Coordinates of N, CA and C and ligand atoms in Angstrom, one line a residue:
X12 N 1.2 -1.4 0.1 CA 0.3 -0.1 -0.2 C 0.3 1.0 0.4
X13 N 0.6 2.3 -0.6 CA 1.7 3.6 -0.8 C 0.6 4.4 -0.3
X14 N 1.2 5.0 1.4 CA 1.5 5.7 2.0 C 1.5 7.2 0.7
X15 N 0.8 8.7 1.4 CA 0.6 9.1 1.5 C 1.2 9.8 0.9
X16 N 2.3 9.8 1.9 CA 3.2 11.1 1.7 C 4.2 10.3 0.7
X17 N 4.1 8.5 0.1 CA 5.2 8.2 -0.3 C 4.4 8.4 -2.0
X18 N 2.9 8.9 -2.1 CA 2.3 9.0 -3.1 C 2.9 10.5 -3.6
X19 N 3.1 11.5 -2.5 CA 3.2 12.5 -3.2 C 4.8 13.3 -3.9
X20 N 5.3 11.8 -3.4 CA 6.6 11.6 -4.0 C 7.2 11.4 -5.0
X21 N 6.4 10.1 -5.2 CA 6.0 9.6 -6.1 C 5.6 10.3 -7.1
X22 N 4.3 10.8 -7.1 CA 3.5 12.4 -8.0 C 4.6 13.7 -8.8
X23 N 6.0 13.6 -7.1 CA 6.1 14.3 -7.7 C 7.2 14.7 -8.5
X24 N 8.4 13.1 -8.6 CA 8.2 12.9 -9.1 C 8.2 12.0 -11.1
X25 N 7.1 12.5 -11.1 CA 6.5 12.2 -11.8 C 6.4 10.2 -12.3
X26 N 6.4 9.6 -10.8 CA 5.9 8.3 -11.5 C 4.5 7.9 -11.7
X27 N 4.2 7.0 -11.7 CA 2.4 6.4 -12.1 C 2.0 5.9 -10.6
X28 N 1.5 6.1 -9.6 CA 1.3 4.9 -8.1 C 0.0 4.5 -8.3
X29 N -0.9 4.1 -10.3 CA -2.0 3.6 -10.5 C -3.0 3.4 -11.0
X30 N -2.8 2.5 -11.9 CA -3.4 1.7 -13.5 C -4.6 2.8 -13.5
X31 N -4.4 3.2 -14.7 CA -5.3 4.2 -15.3 C -7.1 3.1 -15.1
X32 N -8.5 3.7 -14.7 CA -9.3 2.2 -15.6 C -10.2 3.6 -16.7
X33 N -9.1 4.2 -17.5 CA -10.2 5.1 -18.1 C -10.3 4.7 -19.8
X34 N -10.7 4.9 -20.0 CA -11.0 3.7 -21.8 C -11.5 2.1 -20.7
X35 N -12.0 1.9 -20.0 CA -12.9 0.5 -19.1 C -13.5 1.2 -20.2
X36 N -14.2 -0.2 -19.4 CA -15.8 -0.9 -19.7 C -16.5 0.7 -19.2
X37 N -18.2 0.3 -19.4 CA -19.2 0.8 -19.6 C -19.2 0.7 -17.8
X38 N -19.5 1.8 -17.0 CA -19.7 1.5 -15.4 C -20.8 0.3 -15.5
X39 N -20.8 -0.5 -14.4 CA -21.7 -1.6 -14.1 C -22.7 -1.5 -13.9
X40 N -23.8 -2.3 -14.0 CA -25.0 -1.8 -14.1 C -25.6 -1.3 -12.5
X41 N -25.0 -2.0 -11.8 CA -25.1 -1.3 -10.5 C -24.9 0.1 -10.2
X42 N -23.2 0.6 -10.6 CA -23.3 1.5 -10.0 C -24.8 2.3 -10.6
X43 N -24.6 2.5 -12.7 CA -25.8 2.7 -13.4 C -27.0 3.7 -12.5
X44 N -27.2 2.5 -11.3 CA -28.6 1.9 -11.2 C -28.8 2.2 -10.0
X45 N -27.1 3.4 -8.6 CA -27.8 3.6 -8.0 C -27.6 5.4 -8.1
X46 N -26.8 5.6 -9.2 CA -26.5 6.6 -9.0 C -27.9 7.5 -10.0
X47 N -28.8 6.9 -11.1 CA -30.2 7.2 -11.3 C -30.5 7.7 -10.3
X48 N -31.0 6.3 -9.3 CA -31.6 6.5 -7.8 C -31.2 7.7 -7.5
X49 N -30.4 8.3 -6.8 CA -29.3 8.7 -6.7 C -30.6 11.0 -7.2
X50 N -29.7 10.6 -8.8 CA -29.9 11.5 -8.9 C -31.5 12.2 -9.3
X51 N -33.1 10.7 -9.4 CA -33.4 10.9 -9.1 C -34.4 11.7 -7.7
X52 N -33.8 11.3 -6.7 CA -33.8 11.3 -5.0 C -33.9 13.2 -5.1
X53 N -32.4 12.9 -6.4 CA -32.0 14.9 -5.4 C -32.4 16.0 -6.9
X54 N -33.5 14.7 -7.4 CA -33.8 16.3 -8.1 C -35.5 16.6 -7.8
X55 N -35.9 15.8 -6.4 CA -37.2 16.0 -6.1 C -36.8 16.3 -4.6
X56 N -35.7 16.8 -4.5 CA -35.6 16.7 -2.9 C -36.1 19.2 -2.8
X57 N -36.5 18.7 -1.4 CA -37.3 20.4 -0.9 C -36.4 20.6 0.7
X58 N -35.5 19.4 0.6 CA -34.4 19.6 2.0 C -34.9 21.8 2.2
X59 N -33.5 21.9 1.9 CA -33.6 23.4 2.0 C -34.5 24.5 0.4
X60 N -34.4 25.8 0.9 CA -35.1 26.7 0.8 C -35.1 26.6 -1.3
X61 N -34.2 26.2 -1.3 CA -33.4 26.4 -3.2 C -34.2 26.5 -3.8
X62 N -34.7 25.6 -3.4 CA -35.8 24.0 -3.8 C -36.6 25.5 -5.4
X63 N -36.8 26.7 -3.7 CA -37.6 27.2 -4.9 C -37.8 28.0 -5.8
X64 N -36.2 28.6 -5.6 CA -36.1 29.8 -6.7 C -35.0 28.4 -7.9
X65 N -35.0 27.9 -7.5 CA -34.6 25.8 -8.8 C -35.3 26.8 -10.2
X66 N -34.5 26.3 -10.9 CA -35.0 25.6 -12.6 C -35.0 24.4 -12.4
X67 N -33.9 23.4 -11.9 CA -33.6 22.5 -12.0 C -32.2 22.1 -10.7
X68 N -32.6 21.0 -11.1 CA -31.5 20.6 -9.7 C -30.2 20.3 -11.1
X69 N -28.5 19.8 -10.4 CA -27.9 19.8 -10.9 C -27.1 19.0 -9.8
X70 N -27.5 17.5 -10.8 CA -27.3 16.5 -10.0 C -25.5 16.0 -10.2
X71 N -24.6 15.9 -11.4 CA -23.7 16.2 -12.0 C -23.2 14.8 -13.2
X72 N -22.0 14.6 -14.1 CA -22.5 14.5 -15.0 C -20.6 13.6 -15.4
X73 N -20.5 13.4 -16.6 CA -19.9 12.6 -16.4 C -19.4 11.0 -16.5
X74 N -17.8 11.0 -16.3 CA -18.1 9.3 -16.1 C -18.1 8.5 -15.2
X75 N -18.9 7.5 -15.2 CA -19.4 7.1 -13.4 C -17.7 6.6 -12.7
X76 N -16.9 6.0 -13.6 CA -15.8 5.5 -13.4 C -14.3 6.1 -13.7
X77 N -14.7 7.4 -13.0 CA -13.5 8.7 -13.8 C -12.3 8.1 -12.7
X78 N -11.1 8.1 -13.0 CA -10.1 8.2 -11.9 C -10.6 10.2 -11.6
X79 N -10.3 10.4 -12.2 CA -10.7 12.2 -11.5 C -12.3 12.9 -11.2
X80 N -12.1 13.3 -10.6 CA -13.2 13.5 -10.5 C -13.3 15.0 -9.9
X81 N -13.8 16.1 -10.1 CA -13.5 17.7 -10.4 C -15.3 17.9 -9.3
X82 N -14.9 18.7 -7.9 CA -16.0 19.6 -7.2 C -15.8 20.8 -7.7
X83 N -17.7 21.3 -8.1 CA -17.5 22.7 -7.1 C -18.3 23.2 -6.3
X84 N -18.4 24.2 -6.2 CA -18.7 24.5 -4.7 C -20.7 25.1 -5.8
X85 N -21.6 25.3 -6.6 CA -22.9 25.5 -6.7 C -22.9 25.9 -7.5
X86 N -24.0 25.8 -8.3 CA -25.1 25.6 -10.2 C -24.9 26.6 -10.5
X87 N -24.7 27.9 -11.6 CA -24.7 28.8 -11.3 C -26.4 29.1 -12.6
X88 N -26.3 31.2 -13.1 CA -27.2 30.9 -13.6 C -27.1 29.9 -15.4
X89 N -26.6 29.4 -15.7 CA -26.7 28.6 -16.5 C -27.1 27.5 -16.8
X90 N -26.1 26.7 -16.0 CA -25.7 25.4 -14.8 C -27.1 25.1 -14.7
X91 N -27.7 26.6 -14.1 CA -30.1 26.2 -13.2 C -30.0 26.3 -14.8
X92 N -30.1 27.1 -16.1 CA -31.0 26.1 -16.9 C -30.8 25.3 -17.6
X93 N -29.6 25.3 -17.7 CA -29.4 23.4 -18.3 C -29.1 21.9 -17.6
X94 N -28.8 21.7 -16.0 CA -28.9 21.1 -15.3 C -27.6 20.5 -15.5
X95 N -26.5 20.6 -16.3 CA -25.6 20.4 -16.3 C -24.5 21.5 -15.1
X96 N -22.9 20.7 -15.0 CA -21.7 21.2 -13.8 C -21.4 22.3 -15.1
X97 N -21.1 22.8 -14.2 CA -20.1 23.6 -15.4 C -19.9 24.1 -16.8
X98 N -21.0 24.9 -17.0 CA -22.0 24.5 -18.3 C -21.3 26.3 -19.1
X99 N -21.1 27.4 -17.6 CA -21.2 29.0 -18.6 C -19.3 29.4 -18.2
X100 N -19.3 29.9 -18.5 CA -18.4 30.8 -18.6 C -16.4 30.4 -17.7
X101 N -17.5 29.6 -16.9 CA -16.2 28.9 -15.8 C -16.3 28.0 -15.9
X102 N -16.8 26.9 -17.1 CA -17.5 25.5 -17.4 C -16.5 25.9 -18.8
X103 N -15.7 27.4 -19.7 CA -16.1 26.6 -20.9 C -14.1 26.3 -20.2
X104 N -13.9 27.7 -19.7 CA -12.1 27.8 -19.1 C -11.7 26.3 -18.1
X105 N -13.3 26.2 -17.1 CA -12.3 24.5 -16.8 C -12.0 24.0 -18.2
X106 N -13.4 23.6 -19.2 CA -13.0 22.6 -20.3 C -11.3 22.6 -21.3
X107 N -11.4 23.7 -20.8 CA -10.1 24.2 -21.7 C -8.8 23.7 -20.8
X108 N -9.0 24.2 -19.3 CA -8.0 23.7 -18.7 C -7.1 22.0 -18.7
X109 N -8.3 21.8 -18.8 CA -8.3 20.3 -18.7 C -8.1 19.9 -20.3
X110 N -8.2 20.4 -21.2 CA -7.6 19.7 -22.3 C -6.5 19.4 -22.6
X111 N -6.1 21.6 -22.0 CA -4.5 21.2 -21.9 C -3.5 20.3 -20.7
X112 N -4.0 19.6 -20.3 CA -3.3 18.2 -19.7 C -3.8 16.3 -20.5
X113 N -4.6 17.0 -22.0 CA -4.7 16.0 -22.6 C -6.1 15.3 -21.7
X114 N -7.2 15.8 -20.8 CA -8.8 15.7 -20.4 C -9.2 15.5 -21.0
X115 N -10.7 14.7 -21.0 CA -11.7 15.4 -23.3 C -12.9 15.8 -20.8
X116 N -13.1 16.1 -21.0 CA -14.5 16.3 -19.8 C -15.7 15.4 -20.3
X117 N -15.6 15.4 -21.1 CA -16.5 13.8 -20.5 C -15.8 12.1 -20.1
X118 N -14.6 12.1 -20.0 CA -13.6 10.8 -18.8 C -13.1 11.5 -17.6
X119 N -13.7 12.6 -17.0 CA -14.2 13.1 -15.7 C -15.6 13.1 -15.4
X120 N -15.4 12.5 -14.2 CA -16.8 13.0 -13.4 C -16.4 14.5 -12.3
X121 N -17.8 15.0 -12.6 CA -17.7 16.5 -12.0 C -19.2 16.8 -11.4
X122 N -19.2 17.3 -10.2 CA -19.8 17.4 -9.3 C -19.6 18.9 -8.6
X123 N -21.1 19.4 -7.9 CA -21.2 20.1 -6.8 C -20.7 19.6 -5.4
X124 N -20.6 20.9 -4.7 CA -21.3 20.6 -3.1 C -23.0 21.1 -3.3
X125 N -23.5 22.6 -3.9 CA -25.1 22.6 -4.1 C -25.7 21.3 -4.7
X126 N -26.9 20.9 -5.2 CA -27.2 20.6 -6.5 C -28.0 22.2 -7.5
X127 N -28.3 23.2 -5.7 CA -29.4 24.0 -6.6 C -28.8 25.6 -6.3
X128 N -29.0 26.4 -7.4 CA -28.4 27.6 -7.6 C -28.9 28.4 -6.1
X129 N -27.8 29.1 -5.7 CA -28.3 29.8 -4.4 C -28.5 31.4 -5.8
X130 N -29.5 32.0 -4.9 CA -30.1 33.3 -5.3 C -28.7 34.2 -5.8
X131 N -28.9 35.0 -6.7 CA -27.7 35.7 -7.8 C -26.2 34.8 -7.4
X132 N -25.9 34.5 -7.7 CA -24.7 32.9 -7.4 C -24.1 33.5 -5.9
X133 N -24.9 33.8 -4.8 CA -24.4 34.4 -3.7 C -23.0 32.7 -3.1
X134 N -22.3 33.2 -1.7 CA -21.7 31.4 -1.8 C -23.0 30.7 -1.0
X135 N -22.3 29.3 -0.5 CA -23.6 28.6 -0.1 C -23.6 29.1 1.9
X136 N -24.6 28.4 1.7 CA -24.7 29.1 3.2 C -24.8 27.4 3.9
X137 N -23.3 27.4 5.6 CA -23.5 26.0 6.2 C -24.4 25.1 6.2
X138 N -25.7 25.6 6.7 CA -27.3 25.0 6.1 C -27.4 24.4 4.7
X139 N -26.8 24.7 3.8 CA -27.7 24.4 2.6 C -26.4 23.8 3.1
X140 N -24.6 23.8 3.2 CA -23.9 22.7 2.6 C -23.5 21.5 3.7
X141 N -24.5 21.8 4.7 CA -25.1 20.0 5.5 C -26.3 19.7 5.1
X142 N -27.2 20.3 4.5 CA -28.3 19.3 4.2 C -28.4 19.0 2.5
X143 N -27.1 19.8 1.5 CA -26.5 19.0 1.0 C -26.1 18.3 0.5
X144 N -24.6 18.2 1.5 CA -23.6 17.6 0.9 C -23.9 16.4 1.2
X145 N -24.7 14.7 1.5 CA -24.8 13.7 1.5 C -24.9 13.6 0.7
X146 N -25.8 14.6 -0.8 CA -25.6 13.1 -2.4 C -24.6 13.0 -2.8
X147 N -23.7 14.3 -2.6 CA -21.8 15.0 -2.7 C -20.5 13.4 -2.3
X148 N -21.1 12.9 -1.2 CA -20.5 12.0 -0.1 C -21.0 10.8 -0.9
X149 N -22.3 10.6 -1.3 CA -22.8 9.2 -2.3 C -22.1 9.3 -4.2
X150 N -21.9 10.8 -4.3 CA -21.7 10.3 -5.5 C -19.8 9.9 -5.5
X151 N -19.5 10.4 -4.3 CA -17.9 10.6 -4.4 C -17.9 8.5 -4.1
X152 N -18.5 7.8 -3.3 CA -18.5 6.3 -3.2 C -19.2 5.8 -4.0
X153 N -19.9 6.0 -5.2 CA -20.3 5.6 -5.6 C -18.9 5.8 -7.2
X154 N -18.8 7.0 -7.1 CA -17.7 6.5 -8.9 C -15.8 6.5 -7.8
X155 N -15.7 6.0 -6.2 CA -14.8 5.9 -6.3 C -13.4 6.2 -7.2
X156 N -13.0 7.5 -7.3 CA -11.8 8.2 -8.0 C -10.9 8.2 -7.4
X157 N -9.7 8.2 -8.0 CA -8.1 7.9 -7.7 C -8.2 9.0 -6.7
X158 N -8.7 10.6 -7.2 CA -7.4 12.0 -7.0 C -9.4 12.2 -6.8
X159 N -8.8 13.5 -6.3 CA -10.9 14.3 -6.0 C -9.7 16.4 -6.6
X160 N -10.5 16.4 -7.4 CA -9.3 17.9 -7.6 C -10.0 19.2 -6.6
X161 N -10.9 19.7 -6.1 CA -11.5 20.5 -5.4 C -11.3 22.3 -6.1
X162 N -12.1 22.6 -6.9 CA -11.9 24.3 -7.8 C -13.0 24.8 -6.4
X163 N -11.9 25.8 -6.3 CA -11.8 27.4 -5.4 C -11.2 26.5 -3.5
X164 N -11.6 27.9 -3.0 CA -11.8 27.4 -2.0 C -12.7 27.0 -0.8
X165 N -14.0 27.2 -1.3 CA -15.4 26.7 -0.1 C -15.5 25.2 -1.3
X166 N -15.1 24.8 -2.5 CA -14.7 23.1 -2.1 C -14.3 22.3 -1.0
X167 N -13.0 22.6 -1.3 CA -11.5 23.1 -0.4 C -11.7 22.1 1.2
X168 N -12.8 24.2 1.2 CA -13.0 24.1 3.0 C -13.6 23.0 2.7
X169 N -14.4 22.8 2.5 CA -15.4 21.7 2.8 C -14.8 20.2 2.7
X170 N -13.9 19.1 2.0 CA -13.8 18.4 1.5 C -12.4 18.2 2.1
X171 N -11.7 19.2 3.0 CA -11.2 18.7 4.0 C -10.7 19.5 5.6
X172 N -12.5 20.5 5.3 CA -13.2 20.1 6.5 C -12.0 21.2 7.6
X173 N -11.9 22.5 6.7 CA -10.9 23.4 7.0 C -11.0 24.7 7.0
X174 N -10.7 25.3 6.9 CA -11.3 26.8 7.0 C -9.5 27.6 6.9
X175 N -8.8 27.1 6.2 CA -7.6 27.1 5.3 C -8.0 28.8 4.4
X176 N -7.0 29.9 3.9 CA -7.6 29.9 2.6 C -6.4 30.0 1.0
X177 N -6.8 29.3 0.5 CA -6.7 29.0 -0.8 C -5.3 28.3 -1.3
X178 N -4.9 29.7 -1.1 CA -3.1 29.3 -1.1 C -2.3 28.5 -0.3
X179 N -2.5 28.0 0.9 CA -2.1 27.2 1.8 C -3.0 25.6 1.1
X180 N -3.8 25.8 1.0 CA -3.7 23.9 0.3 C -3.9 23.6 -1.3
X181 N -3.4 24.2 -1.7 CA -3.4 23.4 -3.2 C -1.6 23.1 -3.4
X182 N -1.3 23.3 -3.8 CA 0.0 22.7 -4.3 C 1.0 21.0 -3.6
X183 N 0.0 20.6 -3.3 CA 0.4 19.3 -2.1 C -0.9 18.4 -2.4
X184 N -0.9 17.2 -2.3 CA -1.8 16.2 -1.6 C -2.0 16.3 -0.7
X185 N -3.8 16.0 -0.6 CA -4.4 16.0 0.7 C -5.1 14.9 0.7
X186 N -5.5 14.5 1.7 CA -6.6 12.8 2.0 C -8.2 13.8 2.3
X187 N -8.8 12.6 1.8 CA -10.0 13.2 1.9 C -10.6 11.7 2.3
X188 N -12.1 11.7 4.2 CA -12.8 10.9 4.4 C -11.8 10.0 4.4
X189 N -12.9 9.2 5.0 CA -12.4 7.7 5.4 C -12.0 6.6 4.3
X190 N -11.7 7.4 3.2 CA -11.3 6.5 2.6 C -10.6 6.5 1.7
X191 N -9.6 7.5 2.3 CA -8.2 8.1 2.3 C -8.1 8.2 0.9
X192 N -9.0 9.7 -0.2 CA -9.0 9.6 -1.2 C -8.4 10.8 -1.9
X193 N -6.9 10.7 -2.3 CA -5.7 11.5 -2.2 C -6.2 13.1 -3.1
X194 N -6.6 14.4 -3.0 CA -7.5 15.0 -2.7 C -6.0 16.9 -3.6
X195 N -6.4 17.5 -4.1 CA -6.1 18.4 -4.9 C -6.5 19.7 -5.2
X196 N -6.3 20.9 -4.7 CA -6.9 22.3 -4.2 C -6.7 23.2 -5.4
X197 N -7.7 23.3 -6.3 CA -6.5 24.4 -6.6 C -8.0 25.5 -7.1
X198 N -7.2 26.8 -8.2 CA -8.1 27.7 -8.3 C -10.0 27.9 -8.4
X199 N -10.9 28.0 -8.6 CA -11.7 27.9 -9.3 C -11.8 28.7 -10.5
X200 N -12.2 28.3 -11.8 CA -12.0 28.9 -12.7 C -12.7 29.8 -12.9
X201 N -13.4 30.7 -12.4 CA -14.4 31.6 -12.1 C -13.1 32.5 -11.4
X202 N -12.3 32.3 -11.0 CA -11.5 33.3 -10.4 C -10.4 33.6 -10.8
X203 N -10.6 32.6 -11.7 CA -9.1 32.1 -13.1 C -9.7 33.2 -14.1
X204 N -11.0 33.5 -14.7 CA -11.3 34.3 -15.5 C -11.2 36.3 -14.8
X205 N -11.5 36.2 -13.5 CA -11.3 36.9 -13.1 C -9.5 37.9 -12.2
X206 N -8.8 36.5 -12.5 CA -7.5 36.8 -11.9 C -6.6 36.1 -12.8
X207 N -6.3 36.2 -14.4 CA -5.7 35.8 -15.2 C -3.8 35.1 -14.9
X208 N -3.7 36.5 -14.4 CA -2.1 36.4 -13.8 C -1.9 34.3 -13.1
X209 N -2.7 34.0 -12.2 CA -2.7 33.1 -11.0 C -3.4 32.2 -12.2
X210 N -2.6 31.5 -14.2 CA -3.6 30.9 -14.7 C -2.9 30.4 -14.6
X211 N -1.3 30.5 -13.8 CA 0.5 29.9 -14.1 C 0.6 28.7 -13.6
X212 N -0.2 28.8 -11.6 CA 0.0 28.6 -11.0 C -1.4 26.9 -10.3
X213 N -2.4 28.0 -11.9 CA -3.5 26.4 -12.0 C -2.9 25.5 -12.8
X214 N -2.0 25.9 -13.8 CA -1.6 25.3 -14.4 C -0.4 24.0 -14.2
X215 N 0.3 24.1 -13.3 CA 0.9 23.5 -12.5 C 0.4 23.1 -11.2
X216 N -0.9 23.3 -10.9 CA -2.1 22.2 -9.8 C -3.2 20.7 -11.1
X217 N -2.9 21.5 -12.0 CA -3.1 20.6 -13.2 C -1.8 19.9 -13.9
X218 N -1.0 20.2 -13.7 CA 0.2 19.0 -14.4 C 0.2 17.9 -13.2
X219 N -0.1 18.4 -11.6 CA 0.2 17.3 -10.6 C -0.8 16.7 -10.8
X220 N -2.2 17.0 -11.2 CA -3.3 16.1 -10.8 C -3.3 15.2 -12.4
X221 N -2.5 15.4 -13.3 CA -2.3 14.4 -13.8 C -1.5 13.7 -14.3
X222 N -0.3 14.5 -13.4 CA 0.8 13.0 -13.3 C 0.1 12.2 -12.0
X223 N -0.6 12.4 -11.3 CA -1.2 11.4 -10.1 C -2.0 10.1 -11.0
X224 N -2.6 10.7 -12.8 CA -3.2 9.9 -12.6 C -3.3 8.7 -14.4
X225 N -1.8 9.8 -15.1 CA -1.7 8.8 -16.1 C -1.5 7.8 -15.6
X226 N -1.9 7.0 -17.2 CA -1.5 5.9 -17.7 C -0.4 6.1 -18.1
X227 N 0.6 4.9 -18.2 CA 1.8 4.4 -19.0 C 2.1 4.0 -19.7
Ligands
LIG303 N1 -19.1 27.0 -10.6 C1 -18.9 25.8 -9.5 O1 -19.0 26.3 -8.6 N2 -20.1 25.8 -9.6 C2 -20.9 25.6 -12.0 O2 -21.5 24.0 -11.6 C3 -20.5 26.3 -12.3 C4 -20.1 27.0 -11.7

């Protein structure tokens, strides 16, 4: 078993530490069914007031057996309209960032902490996160990714159960939950649209992510 610190050094040296599942067969029927049931449950959720203002829920998208699972914060205007995460301007930048490291969006799994859009794209409230995050926990357990990539401070703070600023979380491998899933943190693409000077640092983060999951 590779420990997290071994993993950190191996990935830093560019050495692959696990077999890629990309390109493997379609997800088993049970996984598809579990996801479909969870998706239907999310679609009917009225646990917090956000259900009153949503157009629709935004469950998650991508390859259900992905090596890389990307976690954002909450749907914005376009996501609420389309029912899919990261389809607005931030999503276009995310797609370009993934392409830059040779990953197609369809080969990763993308989900948010919140499944409904907060009005005016405000930050999620703690009570909304606590009502909604169980859905994400289940999605992570179903996908069993080899690596989680948290986009932005809010997603990273939630997943790592910390209040650290983003600058102190990025650039190193963390570990998520009881399953000890390796986790990296990078800038939210919406932040990068406003602060393009930090794109270089995001590029470094993505290269570290790529080295962690690249097939031989
Ligand atoms: N920002 C997020 O965090 N998630 C989305 O789906 C869109 C924008």
